[in-house]
Amino acid sequence: MSNEALSNLLHEERTFPPSEDFAAAAVAKADLYDRAGTDRLGFWAEQADRLQWETRWDDVLDWRPPFAKWFVGGTLNVAVNCVDRHVAAGHGDKVALHWEGEPGDTRSLTYGELKDEVSRAANALTTLGIGAGDVVAIYLPMIPEAMVAMLACARIGAPHSVVFGGFSAGALASRIDDAKAKLVITADGGYRRGAASALKPAVDESLEMSEGKSVQNVLVVRRTEQDVAWTEGRDVWWHDVVGSASTEHTAQSFDAEHPLFILYTSGTTGKPKGILHTTGGYLTQVAYTFANVFDHKPETDVYWCTADIGWVTGHSYIVYGPLSNGATQVMYEGTPDTPHKARWWELVAKYGVTLLFTAPTAIRTFMKWGDELPAEHDLSSLRLLGSVGEPINPEAWIWYRRVIGGDRTPIVDTWWQTETGAIMISPLPGVTAAKPGSAMRPLPGIVADVVDDQAKPVPDGGGGYLVLSEPWPSMLRGIWGDDERYKETYWSRFPDLYFAGDGAKKDEDGDLWLLGRVDDVMLVSGHNISTTEVESALVSHPKVAEAAVVGATDPTTGQGIVAFVILRGDAAEAVADDAEAGEAVIQDLRGHVAKVLGPIAKPRQVLLVAELPKTRSGKIMRRLLRDVAEHREMGDVTTLADPTVMNLIGEGLDKGAKDEE
Ligand code: ATP
Ligand code: MG
């Protein structure tokens, strides 16, 4: 971004205040903001009291920028907080997990059963020589053992490094080596898109590639019953060692700053970073945000987060947040289109899901598939919807609320990062009058701002860089083994401010709008234009399901706006074999953007595409589209979910270039 402010083009008039009933019964009350504002550290100490501590802390915060220690001197056990204490409180028979396999097999685990499983696994890990401080790599499908394995590691103080099961052997090897993992927990395979998909071969290959040779054992869950190659002495079956272990396990408490896990970022911008999270502060903030942002009522709610356990959302809002609150939740193994495209809605109806947390990429996919599929199922149990991962375009927000939420549910658009560990900016349901597309305000206890080049807060109506001005309990404690990269990446842009890497604007009311990465901001004829605003303008056209926008070098304007657009079902069919109709839609879309945002934002080029390049967590990778648009060799594609997408888009671009005005 140049030193000019980020242009503020998109205007939104719609607001959705909470209903009186919702507000009256809501977990969060408006006074949270005052309490946190008056005594921030006291507020966080109150939140830490949600947990069971063995030793109370001496100081809430020890801040030596950019290094923080929270709840100094306190000790606790994360697994005890997530499992044992609920059983001790008489909730042993409460369902913790309704698990649904892709083929339709199911399993339920009560808190009592979960305690037994976690204790067995903890004993088994100890038998395999894993102790406090040893790193365990977890490479599993979405099966209950993933949750059990993470909790067992936490229980014995062994930091886990969960690697998304869709990653290649090479990606797994580099993560194993980076953290010097001693054990890998994996499965023979998992079910995806209607077929068994093997995992164990990738582990075998990664251990051949591994340079550090730190791994001593591979613990293998049997899920698909596929044949697996076996290395005697190294490989052990979960059902043997965990199955035969005792359910008696006495948990030891760990220091509040003991490492809980390492997790690599999703890789939208480049080489993933190994983000380190610790124990007491992390659990405090995920517990607090889960209760308040999702309005969680332990007696009645059934919660479902559709993320994979391999992403931070899976860590914080499948495992640690919900379980520390004693929640009942749904976990689903497979893809949303198997065996049919209404599988999610079928599951919502089957389990009576009340709180649903998903990502804009999924919402836009369902928009593309049409309103009929959700309509086939009874979604009336839903009472709150959440979104995370990318900016949610206002039209996608409206669609989500109308079609999935029956025009009744609040939506919480939650902004946060692997690095922040927990939700930072979000509406508070029952308190906030939400605006579609805005993440609204920093949560009580969080201090964030939007600043200009000189670190000066921009006025309402202005745009710039999103920063966090005060440390927060679940903040990353560093990049694993690389303090210099930690300082350089997050703390060097502005002195004493954490720079998130994202652009944002404050609207006239001071509410926050996330505008995507500052690296993606386009400079068109001297104006800084965010990709998000142009994408939202495109998505507001009734024919458009999804759009990705990049700035490509342009001889006259500096950068020209190039848009890659996926049309909704009917509209896509109508132009499939009709170049003239396609051209008409393209001109219509260019005109539409000019009308919504002004002529400055009119795309130079619009390409109709069938797919967009995404990370394995479903985020659009604009840097690759920029490479294509500028006819450059593509950068790092290792985190790309489907490499063939780029060839198709490249071909389309070459064709499209000839049609240019
Ligand atoms: P990498 O850092 O490796 O490039 P990544 O940033 O995609 O990968 P994550 O930590 O999973 O990895 O994602 C955090 C980022 O996702 C945020 O910095 C922001 O850009 C985006 N994001 C998450 N939630 C929201 C949201 N509600 N609104 C807008 N953007 C969001
Ligand atoms: Mg990031």
XYZ file of C-alpha atoms and ligand atoms in Angstrom:
693
model
C 0.000 0.000 0.000
C 1.261 3.492 -0.704
C 1.007 6.161 1.977
C -2.426 7.186 0.810
C -5.392 5.979 2.804
C -7.295 2.938 1.677
C -10.274 4.098 -0.344
C -13.603 3.493 1.235
C -15.993 2.598 -1.523
C -18.575 0.186 -0.215
C -21.548 1.549 1.698
C -23.846 -0.573 3.747
C -27.118 0.654 5.168
C -28.577 -2.581 6.489
C -28.323 -3.404 10.201
C -29.660 -6.342 12.166
C -30.279 -5.536 15.817
C -30.836 -8.504 18.135
C -34.421 -9.499 18.804
C -35.703 -8.667 22.271
C -36.017 -12.343 23.163
C -32.510 -13.128 22.074
C -31.065 -10.166 23.936
C -32.948 -10.981 27.129
C -31.582 -14.518 27.252
C -28.096 -13.778 25.866
C -24.912 -14.898 27.602
C -23.131 -11.639 26.709
C -24.322 -8.370 28.174
C -23.317 -4.882 27.108
C -21.595 -4.175 30.423
C -18.747 -6.506 29.420
C -17.312 -3.620 27.387
C -17.362 -1.284 30.380
C -15.869 -3.810 32.735
C -13.036 -4.626 30.339
C -12.525 -0.947 29.579
C -12.210 0.043 33.214
C -9.819 -2.702 34.305
C -8.575 -4.768 31.407
C -6.272 -7.073 33.330
C -8.845 -7.512 36.084
C -11.342 -8.461 33.396
C -9.001 -11.125 32.039
C -8.378 -12.449 35.538
C -12.165 -12.820 35.874
C -12.209 -14.775 32.616
C -9.368 -17.012 33.814
C -11.633 -17.962 36.710
C -13.727 -19.906 34.215
C -10.958 -22.492 34.493
C -9.845 -24.820 37.239
C -6.347 -23.850 38.373
C -4.188 -25.966 40.611
C -2.040 -23.013 41.599
C -3.349 -19.475 41.238
C -1.243 -16.997 39.282
C 0.810 -14.254 40.922
C 0.583 -11.708 38.097
C -1.949 -11.492 35.305
C 0.549 -10.210 32.739
C 4.274 -9.856 32.335
C 4.771 -7.847 29.129
C 8.232 -7.338 27.697
C 7.359 -6.371 24.142
C 6.988 -8.369 22.045
C 7.100 -11.225 24.558
C 4.156 -11.815 26.897
C 3.562 -14.130 29.826
C -0.006 -14.426 31.086
C -1.124 -15.692 34.487
C 2.457 -15.902 35.669
C 3.068 -18.638 38.227
C -0.322 -20.290 37.691
C -0.559 -24.028 36.974
C -3.345 -26.100 35.451
C -4.028 -29.096 33.247
C -5.815 -28.396 29.971
C -7.337 -31.890 29.592
C -8.679 -31.802 33.136
C -10.309 -28.473 32.308
C -11.799 -29.801 29.084
C -12.944 -33.193 30.324
C -12.417 -34.371 33.911
C -13.953 -31.423 35.684
C -17.228 -31.820 33.774
C -17.383 -35.458 34.849
C -16.583 -34.434 38.430
C -19.429 -31.911 38.248
C -21.892 -34.697 37.431
C -21.980 -34.362 33.634
C -20.311 -37.695 32.838
C -23.360 -38.848 30.863
C -23.603 -35.707 28.780
C -22.677 -36.194 25.119
C -19.462 -34.395 24.237
C -19.355 -35.552 20.651
C -21.824 -36.770 18.042
C -19.506 -38.011 15.361
C -20.702 -38.811 11.868
C -18.461 -40.695 9.442
C -18.777 -39.895 5.769
C -20.171 -43.364 4.908
C -22.892 -42.800 7.517
C -21.430 -44.718 10.470
C -21.783 -42.834 13.731
C -20.291 -42.721 17.206
C -21.200 -40.760 20.298
C -18.855 -40.048 23.177
C -20.064 -38.815 26.537
C -17.781 -36.744 28.745
C -17.298 -39.872 30.877
C -16.261 -41.924 27.859
C -14.042 -39.138 26.600
C -12.278 -39.055 29.972
C -11.584 -42.790 29.730
C -10.321 -42.515 26.155
C -8.077 -39.551 26.880
C -6.674 -41.279 29.995
C -5.944 -44.445 28.034
C -4.250 -42.484 25.273
C -2.229 -40.499 27.826
C -1.024 -43.746 29.395
C -0.178 -45.162 25.970
C 1.834 -42.078 25.017
C 3.785 -42.361 28.250
C 4.498 -46.029 27.495
C 5.831 -44.959 24.104
C 8.298 -42.705 25.878
C 6.544 -39.402 25.322
C 6.933 -36.947 28.180
C 6.340 -33.284 28.888
C 7.951 -31.129 26.195
C 8.161 -33.841 23.517
C 6.450 -32.808 20.298
C 3.832 -35.136 18.813
C 2.752 -34.733 15.183
C -0.911 -35.570 14.568
C -1.928 -36.396 11.002
C -5.452 -37.741 11.171
C -8.782 -37.534 9.404
C -11.787 -36.013 11.179
C -12.391 -38.893 13.559
C -12.878 -38.806 17.343
C -9.310 -40.034 17.845
C -8.069 -36.668 16.547
C -9.704 -34.946 19.504
C -8.628 -37.685 21.909
C -5.020 -37.509 20.682
C -4.829 -33.743 21.130
C -6.262 -33.933 24.632
C -3.960 -36.811 25.575
C -0.954 -34.747 24.500
C -2.224 -31.776 26.479
C -2.792 -34.021 29.468
C 0.862 -35.072 29.634
C 2.314 -31.731 28.561
C 3.496 -32.909 25.140
C 2.943 -30.088 22.616
C 1.044 -31.306 19.566
C 1.601 -30.230 16.011
C -1.495 -31.115 14.036
C -0.895 -31.329 10.300
C -3.991 -31.197 8.107
C -4.660 -34.659 6.651
C -4.866 -33.234 3.122
C -1.222 -32.181 3.130
C 1.397 -34.098 1.156
C 4.247 -36.210 2.508
C 6.656 -33.360 1.838
C 4.613 -30.858 3.811
C 4.343 -33.331 6.669
C 8.096 -34.027 6.602
C 9.026 -30.353 6.797
C 6.658 -29.843 9.738
C 8.002 -32.954 11.512
C 11.564 -31.720 11.056
C 10.834 -28.130 12.027
C 9.406 -29.211 15.399
C 11.569 -32.353 15.863
C 8.487 -34.481 16.494
C 9.145 -37.723 18.359
C 5.884 -39.479 17.534
C 3.405 -39.340 14.666
C -0.227 -40.246 15.282
C -2.011 -41.157 12.070
C -4.612 -43.548 10.605
C -4.672 -46.067 7.800
C -6.925 -43.575 6.051
C -10.180 -41.655 6.169
C -13.249 -41.275 3.978
C -13.464 -38.397 1.527
C -15.780 -37.964 -1.472
C -17.190 -41.444 -1.111
C -13.907 -43.356 -1.027
C -11.262 -44.455 1.441
C -8.314 -42.128 1.157
C -5.012 -43.442 2.498
C -2.905 -41.509 5.009
C -0.334 -43.978 6.281
C 1.658 -44.118 2.982
C 2.242 -40.357 3.212
C 3.593 -40.800 6.745
C 5.933 -43.584 5.586
C 7.159 -41.414 2.745
C 7.576 -38.365 4.963
C 9.704 -40.321 7.419
C 11.974 -41.361 4.567
C 12.261 -37.715 3.539
C 12.720 -36.471 7.099
C 16.217 -35.138 7.652
C 16.102 -34.977 11.427
C 14.974 -38.592 11.925
C 13.454 -37.491 15.224
C 10.405 -39.765 14.989
C 10.651 -42.947 17.039
C 7.141 -44.371 16.696
C 4.084 -44.118 14.499
C 0.789 -44.727 16.253
C -1.850 -45.838 13.744
C -5.627 -45.681 14.155
C -7.554 -48.243 12.119
C -10.330 -46.421 10.293
C -10.698 -47.635 6.703
C -9.111 -51.102 7.058
C -6.970 -50.440 4.013
C -3.782 -52.461 3.707
C -0.867 -50.644 5.265
C 2.872 -51.161 4.990
C 4.287 -51.834 8.457
C 7.681 -51.054 9.924
C 8.208 -53.427 12.838
C 9.489 -51.782 15.974
C 8.374 -48.339 14.780
C 4.696 -48.706 13.920
C 2.099 -49.572 16.544
C -1.676 -49.875 16.329
C -3.811 -47.502 18.365
C -6.248 -50.306 19.232
C -3.357 -52.335 20.685
C -1.542 -49.782 22.792
C -4.370 -47.372 23.587
C -6.964 -50.146 23.685
C -5.070 -52.100 26.320
C -4.072 -49.110 28.453
C -5.661 -48.268 31.780
C -8.405 -45.670 32.117
C -6.776 -44.516 35.340
C -4.479 -41.574 34.807
C -3.492 -38.920 37.288
C -2.992 -35.650 35.490
C -0.169 -33.364 36.472
C -0.552 -29.611 36.247
C 1.658 -27.477 34.028
C 2.832 -23.915 34.105
C 0.494 -21.399 32.460
C 3.232 -20.741 29.905
C 3.937 -24.401 29.114
C 3.749 -24.966 25.316
C 0.373 -26.441 24.356
C 0.755 -26.663 20.602
C 2.509 -25.581 17.453
C 0.361 -24.927 14.425
C 1.415 -23.835 10.965
C -0.575 -21.025 9.325
C -2.629 -21.884 6.280
C -0.139 -20.450 3.810
C -2.168 -17.885 1.894
C 0.786 -15.533 1.700
C 3.721 -17.910 1.405
C 5.769 -20.278 3.530
C 3.735 -21.334 6.574
C 4.922 -20.237 9.985
C 4.984 -22.549 13.037
C 2.918 -20.605 15.531
C 3.432 -21.401 19.218
C 0.598 -21.299 21.751
C 0.806 -21.920 25.473
C -1.530 -23.095 28.183
C -3.307 -20.746 30.610
C -3.884 -17.621 28.545
C -4.876 -19.591 25.475
C -7.451 -21.676 27.306
C -8.815 -18.597 29.070
C -9.487 -16.715 25.861
C -10.912 -19.634 23.885
C -13.226 -20.493 26.796
C -14.371 -16.883 27.180
C -14.927 -16.280 23.459
C -16.716 -19.573 22.916
C -19.227 -18.798 25.653
C -19.887 -15.203 24.628
C -19.509 -15.103 20.852
C -21.558 -18.260 20.311
C -23.988 -17.468 23.117
C -23.417 -20.979 24.369
C -26.048 -22.489 26.699
C -24.619 -25.783 27.981
C -28.024 -27.320 28.770
C -29.611 -26.956 25.380
C -27.139 -26.141 22.626
C -25.788 -28.486 19.988
C -22.819 -26.853 18.343
C -21.184 -27.675 15.043
C -17.968 -26.186 13.699
C -17.299 -27.461 10.186
C -13.586 -26.626 10.138
C -10.932 -29.310 9.990
C -9.121 -30.026 13.209
C -5.889 -29.268 11.330
C -6.636 -25.517 11.291
C -6.653 -23.135 14.197
C -10.440 -22.986 14.053
C -10.478 -26.727 14.710
C -8.095 -26.346 17.639
C -9.831 -23.438 19.322
C -13.462 -24.043 18.371
C -13.743 -27.819 18.048
C -11.440 -28.929 20.822
C -10.437 -26.391 23.461
C -13.228 -23.768 23.398
C -16.270 -26.064 23.286
C -14.867 -28.731 25.605
C -13.694 -26.247 28.239
C -17.333 -25.073 28.244
C -18.768 -28.594 28.482
C -20.478 -28.304 25.092
C -22.215 -30.993 23.051
C -21.027 -30.902 19.469
C -21.206 -32.542 16.076
C -18.123 -33.619 14.119
C -18.352 -34.749 10.504
C -15.644 -36.673 8.705
C -16.302 -35.991 5.052
C -17.001 -33.479 2.327
C -20.246 -31.458 2.082
C -21.214 -33.003 -1.276
C -21.069 -36.661 -0.246
C -23.233 -38.575 -0.897
C -25.309 -35.532 -1.877
C -25.005 -31.759 -1.751
C -27.417 -31.375 1.151
C -25.420 -33.523 3.559
C -24.733 -30.660 5.979
C -28.388 -29.668 6.139
C -29.354 -33.270 6.721
C -26.921 -33.338 9.658
C -28.210 -30.078 11.108
C -31.715 -31.556 11.122
C -30.582 -34.968 12.396
C -28.718 -33.632 15.432
C -30.806 -30.515 16.010
C -27.776 -28.246 15.618
C -28.393 -24.852 17.230
C -25.043 -23.094 16.670
C -23.239 -23.439 13.327
C -19.752 -22.091 12.627
C -18.357 -22.219 9.092
C -16.366 -20.288 6.482
C -17.333 -17.889 3.662
C -15.911 -20.291 1.075
C -18.502 -22.885 2.128
C -21.303 -20.323 2.214
C -20.492 -19.124 -1.304
C -20.368 -22.719 -2.520
C -23.845 -23.341 -1.141
C -25.061 -20.131 -2.793
C -23.756 -21.535 -6.065
C -25.572 -24.829 -5.469
C -28.880 -23.035 -4.945
C -31.518 -22.408 -2.285
C -33.424 -25.646 -2.914
C -30.985 -27.951 -1.101
C -31.142 -26.344 2.349
C -34.908 -25.991 1.868
C -35.251 -29.787 1.769
C -34.341 -30.012 5.473
C -35.686 -28.671 8.730
C -33.161 -26.070 9.856
C -35.407 -24.506 12.491
C -33.159 -25.649 15.349
C -30.475 -23.153 14.283
C -30.360 -20.033 16.437
C -26.933 -18.547 15.666
C -24.527 -18.686 12.714
C -20.841 -17.901 12.644
C -18.278 -17.160 9.945
C -14.480 -17.174 9.910
C -11.507 -17.328 7.576
C -12.047 -14.590 5.023
C -14.108 -11.448 4.792
C -17.724 -12.455 4.299
C -19.243 -10.464 1.455
C -22.428 -8.648 2.487
C -24.527 -10.613 -0.017
C -23.165 -13.927 1.252
C -23.967 -12.767 4.803
C -27.531 -11.923 3.787
C -27.920 -15.242 1.990
C -26.555 -17.146 5.009
C -28.997 -15.460 7.325
C -32.003 -15.793 5.003
C -31.576 -19.288 3.587
C -29.787 -21.070 6.441
C -30.866 -18.919 9.370
C -34.524 -18.548 8.334
C -34.188 -14.741 8.589
C -34.034 -15.155 12.334
C -30.505 -16.000 13.485
C -27.834 -13.505 14.434
C -24.588 -13.888 12.488
C -21.206 -13.492 14.112
C -18.464 -12.624 11.633
C -15.365 -13.457 13.649
C -11.976 -12.011 12.736
C -8.891 -13.685 14.125
C -5.791 -15.594 13.025
C -3.719 -18.647 13.843
C -1.481 -16.130 15.585
C -4.220 -14.637 17.763
C -5.353 -18.101 18.911
C -8.907 -16.983 19.593
C -11.556 -14.627 18.249
C -10.558 -10.948 18.511
C -13.129 -8.921 16.580
C -16.761 -9.960 16.387
C -20.278 -8.835 17.139
C -21.610 -9.949 20.525
C -24.901 -11.728 19.870
C -27.706 -10.207 21.867
C -25.794 -6.937 22.199
C -24.543 -5.806 18.779
C -26.708 -4.577 15.925
C -24.687 -6.321 13.224
C -24.015 -5.029 9.723
C -23.624 -7.573 6.924
C -19.945 -7.790 6.037
C -18.579 -6.088 9.135
C -16.817 -7.855 12.006
C -17.924 -4.814 14.038
C -15.849 -4.256 17.230
C -12.939 -5.727 19.161
C -14.305 -8.035 21.849
C -14.274 -6.793 25.437
C -10.662 -7.153 26.631
C -9.175 -6.683 23.153
C -7.711 -3.437 21.894
C -7.465 -3.062 18.124
C -7.256 -0.121 15.766
C -6.827 0.875 12.158
C -3.787 3.059 11.563
C -2.107 4.856 8.680
C 1.493 4.560 7.525
C 2.680 6.592 10.486
C 0.859 4.397 13.032
C -1.714 7.155 13.550
C -5.278 5.893 14.079
C -7.395 6.732 11.038
C -10.624 8.664 11.678
C -14.053 7.083 11.255
C -14.645 6.669 7.557
C -10.940 5.993 6.891
C -8.988 2.873 6.002
C -5.519 1.498 6.699
C -3.680 -1.218 8.588
C -5.296 -3.375 11.268
C -3.211 -3.475 14.455
C -3.617 -4.882 17.953
C -2.434 -2.334 20.467
C -2.363 -4.385 23.675
C -1.253 -7.973 24.342
C -4.026 -10.551 24.721
C -4.063 -13.865 26.623
C -4.180 -16.245 23.646
C -1.577 -14.393 21.595
C 1.133 -16.406 19.908
C 4.236 -16.679 22.028
C 6.450 -16.799 18.973
C 7.302 -18.620 15.789
C 8.690 -22.022 16.737
C 12.442 -21.744 16.996
C 12.629 -18.354 15.280
C 12.312 -15.288 17.505
C 13.794 -13.067 14.814
C 11.126 -14.025 12.293
C 8.521 -13.431 15.002
C 9.739 -9.879 15.617
C 10.230 -9.157 11.942
C 6.853 -10.506 10.804
C 4.538 -8.998 13.391
C 6.323 -6.279 15.342
C 8.624 -4.440 12.950
C 6.101 -2.539 10.813
C 4.946 -0.310 13.696
C 6.746 0.075 17.035
C 4.940 -1.730 19.869
C 1.921 -2.596 17.762
C 1.102 -6.066 16.502
C 0.536 -5.756 12.762
C -1.906 -8.411 11.570
C -1.115 -8.068 7.848
C -4.729 -7.219 7.054
C -6.218 -3.993 5.768
C -9.362 -2.627 7.374
C -11.579 0.412 7.456
C -13.637 2.101 10.121
C -17.059 3.130 8.911
C -18.836 6.314 9.984
C -19.927 4.607 13.206
C -16.427 3.343 13.947
C -17.299 -0.282 13.126
C -14.566 -2.381 11.545
C -14.573 -3.851 8.044
C -11.826 -6.280 7.123
C -10.499 -5.635 3.643
C -8.130 -8.552 3.033
C -4.340 -8.606 3.084
C -2.563 -5.322 2.667
C -0.304 -7.125 0.160
C -3.371 -7.595 -2.032
C -4.465 -3.948 -2.008
C -4.568 -2.527 -5.541
C -3.257 0.849 -6.580
C -5.430 2.118 -9.419
C -4.855 5.635 -10.763
C -3.526 6.734 -7.397
C -6.300 5.121 -5.338
C -5.766 2.248 -2.933
C -8.616 -0.138 -3.584
C -9.168 -3.294 -1.594
C -9.796 -6.561 -3.380
C -12.537 -7.347 -0.853
C -14.705 -4.374 -1.807
C -14.590 -5.159 -5.515
C -15.268 -8.826 -4.794
C -18.226 -7.893 -2.612
C -19.599 -5.666 -5.335
C -19.365 -8.574 -7.781
C -20.980 -11.004 -5.347
C -23.854 -8.545 -4.893
C -24.820 -9.226 -8.532
C -27.527 -11.915 -8.585
C -25.635 -14.040 -11.112
C -22.369 -14.217 -9.162
C -21.501 -16.875 -6.583
C -17.854 -16.114 -5.988
C -15.216 -13.665 -7.134
C -11.505 -13.100 -6.720
C -9.937 -9.809 -7.690
C -6.304 -8.856 -8.220
C -4.390 -5.853 -9.441
C -2.251 -6.512 -12.528
C 0.373 -4.104 -13.819
C -1.221 -1.677 -16.228
C 0.602 0.814 -18.451
C -1.943 3.598 -17.957
C -3.481 3.169 -14.517
C -0.587 1.635 -12.532
C -2.608 -1.438 -11.796
C -5.645 -2.712 -13.619
C -8.368 -4.630 -11.826
C -8.696 -8.204 -13.026
C -11.664 -10.179 -11.711
C -12.113 -13.947 -11.768
C -15.769 -14.801 -11.343
C -17.736 -17.991 -10.690
C -21.378 -17.689 -11.711
C -24.264 -19.243 -9.782
C -25.774 -22.518 -11.067
C -28.345 -21.253 -13.618
C -26.295 -18.323 -14.827
C -23.277 -20.578 -15.384
C -25.339 -22.998 -17.465
C -26.748 -20.193 -19.574
C -23.307 -19.037 -20.735
C -21.630 -22.450 -20.871
C -21.615 -22.801 -24.671
C -22.610 -19.318 -25.656
C -19.712 -16.898 -26.032
C -21.999 -14.005 -26.832
C -24.080 -14.515 -23.708
C -20.839 -14.799 -21.730
C -19.617 -11.483 -23.112
C -22.913 -9.836 -22.230
C -22.620 -11.049 -18.634
C -19.032 -9.765 -18.458
C -20.046 -6.292 -19.604
C -22.981 -6.355 -17.219
C -20.668 -7.209 -14.316
C -18.171 -4.485 -15.175
C -20.986 -1.972 -15.292
C -22.408 -3.295 -12.043
C -19.147 -2.747 -10.167
C -18.842 0.759 -11.589
C -22.367 1.491 -10.405
C -21.881 0.089 -6.892
C -18.386 1.387 -6.145
C -17.789 4.099 -8.735
C -16.013 4.084 -12.111
C -12.563 3.952 -10.502
C -13.246 0.363 -9.429
C -14.534 -0.882 -12.788
C -12.604 -4.061 -13.619
C -10.350 -3.867 -16.656
C -11.040 -7.509 -17.288
C -13.561 -10.053 -16.033
C -12.953 -13.753 -16.535
C -15.653 -16.328 -16.003
C -14.063 -19.383 -14.391
C -15.284 -22.671 -12.956
C -12.934 -22.758 -9.968
C -10.617 -20.485 -8.017
C -7.237 -21.373 -6.562
C -7.655 -21.982 -2.855
C -5.559 -23.125 0.047
C -6.495 -26.416 1.598
C -8.476 -24.454 4.169
C -10.531 -22.952 1.353
C -9.090 -19.446 1.150
C -8.587 -17.767 -2.178
C -4.898 -17.422 -3.103
C -4.812 -14.088 -4.858
C -1.054 -14.012 -5.218
C -1.274 -16.904 -7.702
C -3.981 -15.136 -9.686
C -1.749 -12.075 -9.771
C 1.073 -14.197 -11.125
C -1.220 -15.479 -13.876
C -2.655 -12.057 -14.635
C 0.854 -10.667 -15.049
C 2.042 -13.700 -17.036
C 4.659 -14.537 -14.429
C 5.926 -17.849 -13.291
C 3.817 -18.924 -10.342
C 5.163 -18.646 -6.776
C 5.006 -21.316 -4.075
C 2.044 -23.594 -4.806
C 2.596 -26.177 -2.066
C -0.407 -25.033 -0.054
C -2.715 -24.988 -3.071
C -5.539 -27.522 -2.803
C -5.845 -28.313 -6.511
C -2.910 -27.328 -8.781
C -4.805 -28.077 -12.020
C -7.084 -25.104 -11.368
C -4.287 -22.731 -12.282
C -3.754 -24.243 -15.749
C -7.429 -23.817 -16.587
C -7.395 -20.235 -15.398
C -4.197 -19.489 -17.320
C -5.772 -20.768 -20.538
C -8.899 -18.710 -19.878
C -6.819 -15.600 -19.302
C -4.959 -15.915 -22.570
C -8.260 -16.235 -24.378
C -9.804 -13.400 -22.383
C -6.893 -11.075 -23.137
C -7.752 -11.098 -26.835
C -11.292 -9.973 -26.109
C -10.095 -7.020 -24.103
C -11.396 -3.602 -25.021
P -0.600 -17.302 6.119
O -0.461 -16.431 7.312
O 0.304 -18.482 6.103
O -0.586 -16.546 4.824
P -3.446 -17.331 6.650
O -3.265 -15.916 7.098
O -4.510 -17.597 5.626
O -2.071 -17.961 6.151
P -4.868 -18.130 9.039
O -4.202 -17.798 10.306
O -5.642 -19.391 8.960
O -3.761 -18.245 7.909
O -5.865 -16.987 8.624
C -5.934 -15.722 9.239
C -6.326 -14.679 8.205
O -7.618 -14.993 7.660
C -6.498 -13.296 8.743
O -5.273 -12.605 8.849
C -7.427 -12.668 7.704
O -6.708 -12.272 6.560
C -8.336 -13.811 7.346
N -9.579 -13.771 8.142
C -9.941 -14.623 9.121
N -11.167 -14.340 9.592
C -11.607 -13.266 8.909
C -12.811 -12.480 8.940
N -13.815 -12.759 9.751
N -12.882 -11.423 8.097
C -11.872 -11.134 7.262
N -10.737 -11.831 7.180
C -10.593 -12.901 7.988
Mg -1.739 -15.012 8.113
